[in-house]
PDB file of C-alpha atoms in Angstrom:
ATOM      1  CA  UNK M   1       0.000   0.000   0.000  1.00 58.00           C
ATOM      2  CA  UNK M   2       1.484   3.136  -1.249  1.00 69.00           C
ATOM      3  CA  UNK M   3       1.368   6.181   1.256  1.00 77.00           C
ATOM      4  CA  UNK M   4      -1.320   8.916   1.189  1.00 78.00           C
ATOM      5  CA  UNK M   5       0.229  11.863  -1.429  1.00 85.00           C
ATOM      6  CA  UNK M   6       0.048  15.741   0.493  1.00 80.00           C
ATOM      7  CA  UNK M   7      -3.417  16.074  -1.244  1.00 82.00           C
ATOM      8  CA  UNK M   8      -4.856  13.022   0.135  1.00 80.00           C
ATOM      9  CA  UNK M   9      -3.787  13.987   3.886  1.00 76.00           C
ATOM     10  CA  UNK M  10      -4.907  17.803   2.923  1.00 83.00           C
ATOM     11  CA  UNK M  11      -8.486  16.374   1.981  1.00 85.00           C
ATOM     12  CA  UNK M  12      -8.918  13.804   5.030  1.00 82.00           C
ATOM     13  CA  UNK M  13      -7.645  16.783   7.127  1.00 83.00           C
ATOM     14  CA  UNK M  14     -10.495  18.975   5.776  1.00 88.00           C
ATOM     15  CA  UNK M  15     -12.921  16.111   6.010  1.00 89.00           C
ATOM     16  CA  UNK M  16     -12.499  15.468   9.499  1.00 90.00           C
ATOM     17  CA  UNK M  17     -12.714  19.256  10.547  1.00 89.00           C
ATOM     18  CA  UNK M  18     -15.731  19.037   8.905  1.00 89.00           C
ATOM     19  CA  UNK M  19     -17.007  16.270  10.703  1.00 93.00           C
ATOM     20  CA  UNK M  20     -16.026  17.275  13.796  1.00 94.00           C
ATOM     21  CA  UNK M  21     -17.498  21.241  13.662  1.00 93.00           C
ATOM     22  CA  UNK M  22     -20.826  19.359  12.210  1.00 94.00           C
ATOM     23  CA  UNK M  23     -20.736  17.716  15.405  1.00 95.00           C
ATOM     24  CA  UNK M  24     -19.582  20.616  17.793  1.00 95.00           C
ATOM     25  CA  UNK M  25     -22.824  22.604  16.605  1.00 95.00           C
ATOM     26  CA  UNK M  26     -25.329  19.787  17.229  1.00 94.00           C
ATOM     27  CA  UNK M  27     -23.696  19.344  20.518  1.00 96.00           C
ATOM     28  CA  UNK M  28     -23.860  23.558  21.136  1.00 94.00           C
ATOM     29  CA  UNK M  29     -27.262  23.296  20.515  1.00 92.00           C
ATOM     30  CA  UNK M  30     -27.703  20.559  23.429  1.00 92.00           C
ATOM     31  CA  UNK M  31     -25.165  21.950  25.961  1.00 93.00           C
ATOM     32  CA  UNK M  32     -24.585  25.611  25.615  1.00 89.00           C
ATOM     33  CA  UNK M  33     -21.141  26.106  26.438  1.00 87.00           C
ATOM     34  CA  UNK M  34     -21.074  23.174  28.592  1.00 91.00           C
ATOM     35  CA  UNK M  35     -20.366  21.102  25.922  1.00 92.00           C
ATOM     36  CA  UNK M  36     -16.315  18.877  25.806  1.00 93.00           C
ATOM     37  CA  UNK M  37     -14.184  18.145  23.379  1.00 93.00           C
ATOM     38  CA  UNK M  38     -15.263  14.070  24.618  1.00 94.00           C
ATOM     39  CA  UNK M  39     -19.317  15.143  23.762  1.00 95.00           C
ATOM     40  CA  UNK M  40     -17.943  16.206  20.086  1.00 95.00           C
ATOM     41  CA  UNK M  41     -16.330  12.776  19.461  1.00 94.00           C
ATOM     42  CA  UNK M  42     -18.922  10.905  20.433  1.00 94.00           C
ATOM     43  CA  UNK M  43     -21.243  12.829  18.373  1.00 95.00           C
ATOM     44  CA  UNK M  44     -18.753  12.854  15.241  1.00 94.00           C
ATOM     45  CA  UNK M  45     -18.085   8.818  16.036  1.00 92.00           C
ATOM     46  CA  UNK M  46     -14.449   9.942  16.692  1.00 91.00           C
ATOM     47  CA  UNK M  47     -11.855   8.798  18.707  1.00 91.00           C
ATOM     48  CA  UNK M  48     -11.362  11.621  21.528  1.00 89.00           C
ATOM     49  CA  UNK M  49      -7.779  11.435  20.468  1.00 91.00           C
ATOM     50  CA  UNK M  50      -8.669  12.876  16.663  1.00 90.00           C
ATOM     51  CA  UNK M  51     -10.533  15.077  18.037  1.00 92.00           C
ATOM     52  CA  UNK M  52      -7.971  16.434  20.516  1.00 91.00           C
ATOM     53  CA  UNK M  53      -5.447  16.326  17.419  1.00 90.00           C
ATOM     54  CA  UNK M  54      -7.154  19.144  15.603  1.00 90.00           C
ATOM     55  CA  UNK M  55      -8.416  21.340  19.102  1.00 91.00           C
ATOM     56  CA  UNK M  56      -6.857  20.951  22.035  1.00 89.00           C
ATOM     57  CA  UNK M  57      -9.309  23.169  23.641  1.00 90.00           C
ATOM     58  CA  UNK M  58     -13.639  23.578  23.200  1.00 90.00           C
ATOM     59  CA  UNK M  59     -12.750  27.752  22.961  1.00 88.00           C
ATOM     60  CA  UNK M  60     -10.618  27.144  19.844  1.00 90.00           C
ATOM     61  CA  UNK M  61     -12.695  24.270  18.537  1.00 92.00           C
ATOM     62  CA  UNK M  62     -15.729  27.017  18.662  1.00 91.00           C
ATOM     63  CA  UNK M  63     -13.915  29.661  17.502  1.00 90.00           C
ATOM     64  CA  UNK M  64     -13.413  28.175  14.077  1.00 92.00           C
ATOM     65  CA  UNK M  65     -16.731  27.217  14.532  1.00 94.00           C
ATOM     66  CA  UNK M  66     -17.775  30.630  14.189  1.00 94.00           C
ATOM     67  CA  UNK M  67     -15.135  31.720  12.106  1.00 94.00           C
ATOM     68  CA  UNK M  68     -16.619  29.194   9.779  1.00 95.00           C
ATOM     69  CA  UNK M  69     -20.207  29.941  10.130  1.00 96.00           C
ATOM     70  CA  UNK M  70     -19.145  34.013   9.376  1.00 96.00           C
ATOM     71  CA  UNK M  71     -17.951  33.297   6.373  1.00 96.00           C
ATOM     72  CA  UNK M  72     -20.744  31.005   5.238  1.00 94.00           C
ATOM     73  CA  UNK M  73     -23.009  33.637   6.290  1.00 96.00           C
ATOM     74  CA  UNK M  74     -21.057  36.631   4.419  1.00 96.00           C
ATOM     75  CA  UNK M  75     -21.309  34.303   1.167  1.00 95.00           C
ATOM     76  CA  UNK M  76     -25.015  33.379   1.828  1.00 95.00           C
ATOM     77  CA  UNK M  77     -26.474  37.400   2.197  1.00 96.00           C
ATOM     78  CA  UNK M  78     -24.267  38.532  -0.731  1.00 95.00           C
ATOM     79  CA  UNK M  79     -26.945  38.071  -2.975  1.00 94.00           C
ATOM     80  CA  UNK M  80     -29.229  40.346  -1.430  1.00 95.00           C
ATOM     81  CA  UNK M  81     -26.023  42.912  -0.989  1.00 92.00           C
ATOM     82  CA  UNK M  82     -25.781  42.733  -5.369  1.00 91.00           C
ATOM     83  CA  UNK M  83     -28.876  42.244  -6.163  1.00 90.00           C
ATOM     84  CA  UNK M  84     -31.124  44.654  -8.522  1.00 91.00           C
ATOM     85  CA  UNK M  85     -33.800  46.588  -6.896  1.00 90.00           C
ATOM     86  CA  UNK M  86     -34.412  49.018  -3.603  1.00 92.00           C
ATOM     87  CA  UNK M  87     -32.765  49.189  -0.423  1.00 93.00           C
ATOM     88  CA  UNK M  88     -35.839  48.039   1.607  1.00 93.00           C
ATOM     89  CA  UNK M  89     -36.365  44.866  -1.085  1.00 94.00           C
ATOM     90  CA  UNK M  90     -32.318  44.251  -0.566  1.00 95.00           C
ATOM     91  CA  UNK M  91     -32.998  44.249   3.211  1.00 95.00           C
ATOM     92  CA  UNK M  92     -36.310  42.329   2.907  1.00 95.00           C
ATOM     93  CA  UNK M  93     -34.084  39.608   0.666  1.00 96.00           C
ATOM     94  CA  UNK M  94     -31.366  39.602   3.137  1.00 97.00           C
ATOM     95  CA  UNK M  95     -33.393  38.767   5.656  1.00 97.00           C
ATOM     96  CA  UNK M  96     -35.155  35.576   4.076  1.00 96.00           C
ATOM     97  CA  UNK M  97     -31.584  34.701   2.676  1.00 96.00           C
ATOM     98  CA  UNK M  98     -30.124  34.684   6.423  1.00 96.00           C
ATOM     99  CA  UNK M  99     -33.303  33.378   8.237  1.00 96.00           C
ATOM    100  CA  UNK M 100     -32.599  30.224   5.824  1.00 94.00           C
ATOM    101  CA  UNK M 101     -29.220  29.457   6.419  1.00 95.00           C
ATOM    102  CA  UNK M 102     -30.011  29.768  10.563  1.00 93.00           C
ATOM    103  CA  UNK M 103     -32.552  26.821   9.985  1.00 91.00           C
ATOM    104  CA  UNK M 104     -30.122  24.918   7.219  1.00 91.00           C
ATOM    105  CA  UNK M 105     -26.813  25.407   9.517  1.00 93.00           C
ATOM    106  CA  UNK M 106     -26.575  25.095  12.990  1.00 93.00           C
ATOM    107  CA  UNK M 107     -23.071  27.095  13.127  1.00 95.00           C
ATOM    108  CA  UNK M 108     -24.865  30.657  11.423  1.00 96.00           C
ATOM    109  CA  UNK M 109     -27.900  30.007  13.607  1.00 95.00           C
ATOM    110  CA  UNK M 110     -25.069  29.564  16.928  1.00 94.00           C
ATOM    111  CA  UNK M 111     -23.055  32.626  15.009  1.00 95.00           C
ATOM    112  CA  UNK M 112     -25.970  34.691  15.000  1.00 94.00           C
ATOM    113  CA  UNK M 113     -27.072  34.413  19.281  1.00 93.00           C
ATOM    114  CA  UNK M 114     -23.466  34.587  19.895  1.00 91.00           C
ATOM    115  CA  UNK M 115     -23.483  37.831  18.566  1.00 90.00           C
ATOM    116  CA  UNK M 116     -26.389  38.984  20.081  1.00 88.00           C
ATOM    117  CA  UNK M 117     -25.491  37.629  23.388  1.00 86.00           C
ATOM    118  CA  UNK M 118     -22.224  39.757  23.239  1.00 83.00           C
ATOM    119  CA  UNK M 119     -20.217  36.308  23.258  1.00 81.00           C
ATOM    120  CA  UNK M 120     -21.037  36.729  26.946  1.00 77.00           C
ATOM    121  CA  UNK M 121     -20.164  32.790  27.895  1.00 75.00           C
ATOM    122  CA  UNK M 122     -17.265  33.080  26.084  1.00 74.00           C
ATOM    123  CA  UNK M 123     -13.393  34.133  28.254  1.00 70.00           C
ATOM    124  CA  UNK M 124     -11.409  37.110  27.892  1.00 66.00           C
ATOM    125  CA  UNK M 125     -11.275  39.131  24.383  1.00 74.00           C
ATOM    126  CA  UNK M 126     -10.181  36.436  22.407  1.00 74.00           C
ATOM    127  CA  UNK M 127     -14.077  36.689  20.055  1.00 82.00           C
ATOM    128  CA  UNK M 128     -13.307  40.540  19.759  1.00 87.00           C
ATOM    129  CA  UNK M 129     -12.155  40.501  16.534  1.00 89.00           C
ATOM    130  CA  UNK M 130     -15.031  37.801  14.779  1.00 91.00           C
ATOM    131  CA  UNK M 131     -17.275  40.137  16.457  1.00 90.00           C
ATOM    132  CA  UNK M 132     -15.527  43.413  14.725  1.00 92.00           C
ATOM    133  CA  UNK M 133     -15.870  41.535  11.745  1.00 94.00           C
ATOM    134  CA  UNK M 134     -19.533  40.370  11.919  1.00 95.00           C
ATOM    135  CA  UNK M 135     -19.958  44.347  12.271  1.00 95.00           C
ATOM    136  CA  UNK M 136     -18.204  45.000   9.158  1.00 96.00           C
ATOM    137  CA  UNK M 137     -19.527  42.523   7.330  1.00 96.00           C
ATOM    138  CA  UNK M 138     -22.923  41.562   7.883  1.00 96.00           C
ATOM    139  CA  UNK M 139     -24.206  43.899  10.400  1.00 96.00           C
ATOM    140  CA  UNK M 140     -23.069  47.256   8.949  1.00 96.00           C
ATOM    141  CA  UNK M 141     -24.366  46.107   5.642  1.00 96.00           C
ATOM    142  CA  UNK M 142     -27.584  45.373   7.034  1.00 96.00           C
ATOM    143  CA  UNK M 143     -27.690  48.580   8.883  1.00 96.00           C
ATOM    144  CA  UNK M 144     -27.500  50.572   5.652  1.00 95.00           C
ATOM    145  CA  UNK M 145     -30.035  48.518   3.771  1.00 95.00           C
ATOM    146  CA  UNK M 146     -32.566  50.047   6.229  1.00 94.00           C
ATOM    147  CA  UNK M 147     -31.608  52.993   6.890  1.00 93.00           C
ATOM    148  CA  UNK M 148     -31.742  53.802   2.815  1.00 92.00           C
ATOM    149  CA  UNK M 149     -34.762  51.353   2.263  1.00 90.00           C
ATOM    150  CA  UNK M 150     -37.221  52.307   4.949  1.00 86.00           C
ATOM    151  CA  UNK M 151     -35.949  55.228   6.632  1.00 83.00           C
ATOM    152  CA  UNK M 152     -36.178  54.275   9.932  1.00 79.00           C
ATOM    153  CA  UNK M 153     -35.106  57.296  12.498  1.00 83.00           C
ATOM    154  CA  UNK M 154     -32.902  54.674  14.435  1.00 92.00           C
ATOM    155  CA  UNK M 155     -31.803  51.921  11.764  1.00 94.00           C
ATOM    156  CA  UNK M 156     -29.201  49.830  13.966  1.00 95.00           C
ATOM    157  CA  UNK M 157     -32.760  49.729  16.798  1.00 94.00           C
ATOM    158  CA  UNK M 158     -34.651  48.041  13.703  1.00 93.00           C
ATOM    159  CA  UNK M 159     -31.799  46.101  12.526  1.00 94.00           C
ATOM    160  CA  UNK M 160     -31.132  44.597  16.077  1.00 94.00           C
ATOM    161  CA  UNK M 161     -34.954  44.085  16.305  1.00 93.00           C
ATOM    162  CA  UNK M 162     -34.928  41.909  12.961  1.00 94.00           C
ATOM    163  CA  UNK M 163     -31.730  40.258  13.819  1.00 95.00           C
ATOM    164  CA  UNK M 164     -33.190  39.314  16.834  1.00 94.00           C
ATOM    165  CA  UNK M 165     -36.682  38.024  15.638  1.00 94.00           C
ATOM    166  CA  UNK M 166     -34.761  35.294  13.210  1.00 95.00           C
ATOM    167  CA  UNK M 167     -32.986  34.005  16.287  1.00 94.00           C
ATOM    168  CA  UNK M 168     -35.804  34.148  18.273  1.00 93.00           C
ATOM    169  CA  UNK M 169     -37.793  32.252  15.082  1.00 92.00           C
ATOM    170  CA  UNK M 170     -35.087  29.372  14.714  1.00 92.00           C
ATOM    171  CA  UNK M 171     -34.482  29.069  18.145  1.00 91.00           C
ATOM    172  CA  UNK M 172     -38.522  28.477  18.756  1.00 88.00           C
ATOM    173  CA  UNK M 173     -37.860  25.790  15.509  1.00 85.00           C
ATOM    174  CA  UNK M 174     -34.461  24.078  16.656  1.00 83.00           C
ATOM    175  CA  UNK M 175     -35.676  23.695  20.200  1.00 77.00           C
ATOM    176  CA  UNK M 176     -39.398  22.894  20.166  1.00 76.00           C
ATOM    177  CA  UNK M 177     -38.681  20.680  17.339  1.00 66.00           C
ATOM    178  CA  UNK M 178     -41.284  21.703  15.071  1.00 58.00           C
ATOM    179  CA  UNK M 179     -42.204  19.591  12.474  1.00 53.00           C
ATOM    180  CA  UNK M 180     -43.752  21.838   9.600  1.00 63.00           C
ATOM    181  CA  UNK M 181     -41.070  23.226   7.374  1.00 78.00           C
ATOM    182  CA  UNK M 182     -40.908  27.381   8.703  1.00 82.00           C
ATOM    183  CA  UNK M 183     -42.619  29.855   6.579  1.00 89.00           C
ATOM    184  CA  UNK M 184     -39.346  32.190   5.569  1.00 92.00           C
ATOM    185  CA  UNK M 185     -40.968  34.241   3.833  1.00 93.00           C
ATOM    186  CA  UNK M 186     -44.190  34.603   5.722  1.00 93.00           C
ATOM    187  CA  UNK M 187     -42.585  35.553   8.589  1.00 93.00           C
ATOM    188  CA  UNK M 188     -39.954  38.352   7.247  1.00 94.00           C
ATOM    189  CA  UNK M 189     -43.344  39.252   5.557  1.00 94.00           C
ATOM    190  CA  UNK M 190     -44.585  40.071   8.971  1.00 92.00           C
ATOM    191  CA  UNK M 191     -41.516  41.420  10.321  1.00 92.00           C
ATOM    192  CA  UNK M 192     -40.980  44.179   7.644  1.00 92.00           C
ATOM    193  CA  UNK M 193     -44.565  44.767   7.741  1.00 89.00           C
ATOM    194  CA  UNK M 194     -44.558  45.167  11.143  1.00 81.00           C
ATOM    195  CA  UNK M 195     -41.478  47.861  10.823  1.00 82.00           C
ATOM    196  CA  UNK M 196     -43.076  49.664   8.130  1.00 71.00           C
ATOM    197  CA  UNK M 197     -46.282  50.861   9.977  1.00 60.00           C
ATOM    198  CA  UNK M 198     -44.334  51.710  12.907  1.00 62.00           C
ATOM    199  CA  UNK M 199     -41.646  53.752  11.518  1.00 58.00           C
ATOM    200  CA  UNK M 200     -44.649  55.815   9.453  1.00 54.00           C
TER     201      UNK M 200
END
């Protein structure tokens, strides 16, 4: 048996780190920040070992985590960032686009109340700079989309208020284990129409 060539290693490597994050956000969602490396590789049907080869710690195993899930999130709203049309129908889009990828991924959903918990479970300042970037590049964004599209008098209030009704949504769906598929568009629908009558 010949030995693995650098690209063979590079895509196990990548395989297994996807494996075990998979695993690390179904096990957030159980335990909070209670979970252990040992809960991850039982989940991912690792050996502790593996797992402990590629984190040697749960705060650095999350922090790619989220890392991760930032990224996927940046890629899934830039649609709605490009897209023809107003600012409010951008934000509107955005919205749906993001709500989506909470229920479809476990890490953007984990991302997202991280964020708006103010990675409060998390020690010292080592989340300071995901959560710089998050501003930069999803939140900020976001921010403008309403201030332009609906002209609200206080657009980061009505930003934080949507941000947090599509936790508050997928949280209600992850943890109550509903069994209908969630009405995306119904409920931004009712969010935005919400935001609308207030803010005239």
């Amino acid at each position: 048996m010949s030995p693995r060539t650098k690209e063979q290693n590079e895509a196990i490597r990548e395989m297994r780190m996807n494996q075990i994050m998979q695993a690390a956000a179904e096990v957030y969602l159980e335990k909070g920040i209670q979970l252990e490396i040992r809960d991850v590789a039982v989940k991912a049907e690792l050996g502790y070992g593996t797992v402990y080869h590629y984190y040697k710690n749960k705060h650095m195993l999350l922090e790619d985590l989220l890392w991760d899930a930032l990224y996927r999130t940046e890629s899934a709203v830039l649609p709605a960032l490009t897209e023809d049309g107003g600012s409010l129908h951008k934000a509107e889009s955005f919205s749906r686009l993001l709500l989506r990828m909470c229920i479809q991924d476990p890490s953007v959903f984990i991302l997202l109340k991280t964020v708006a918990d103010n990675f409060h479970h998390f020690p010292g300042n080592r989340f300071i700079k995901l959560s710089d970037n998050f501003q930069q590049r999803i939140y900020l964004p976001f921010v403008e989309l309403i201030r332009e599209g609906i002209g609200s008098k206080s657009p980061e209030k009505t930003a934080n208020l949507i941000f947090g009704s599509l936790v508050g949504c997928t949280a209600l769906n992850i943890h109550h284990n509903m069994q209908s598929e969630m009405d995306v568009e119904g409920i931004v629908d009712m969010i935005f129409s919400g935001i609308q009558a207030k803010e005239r």
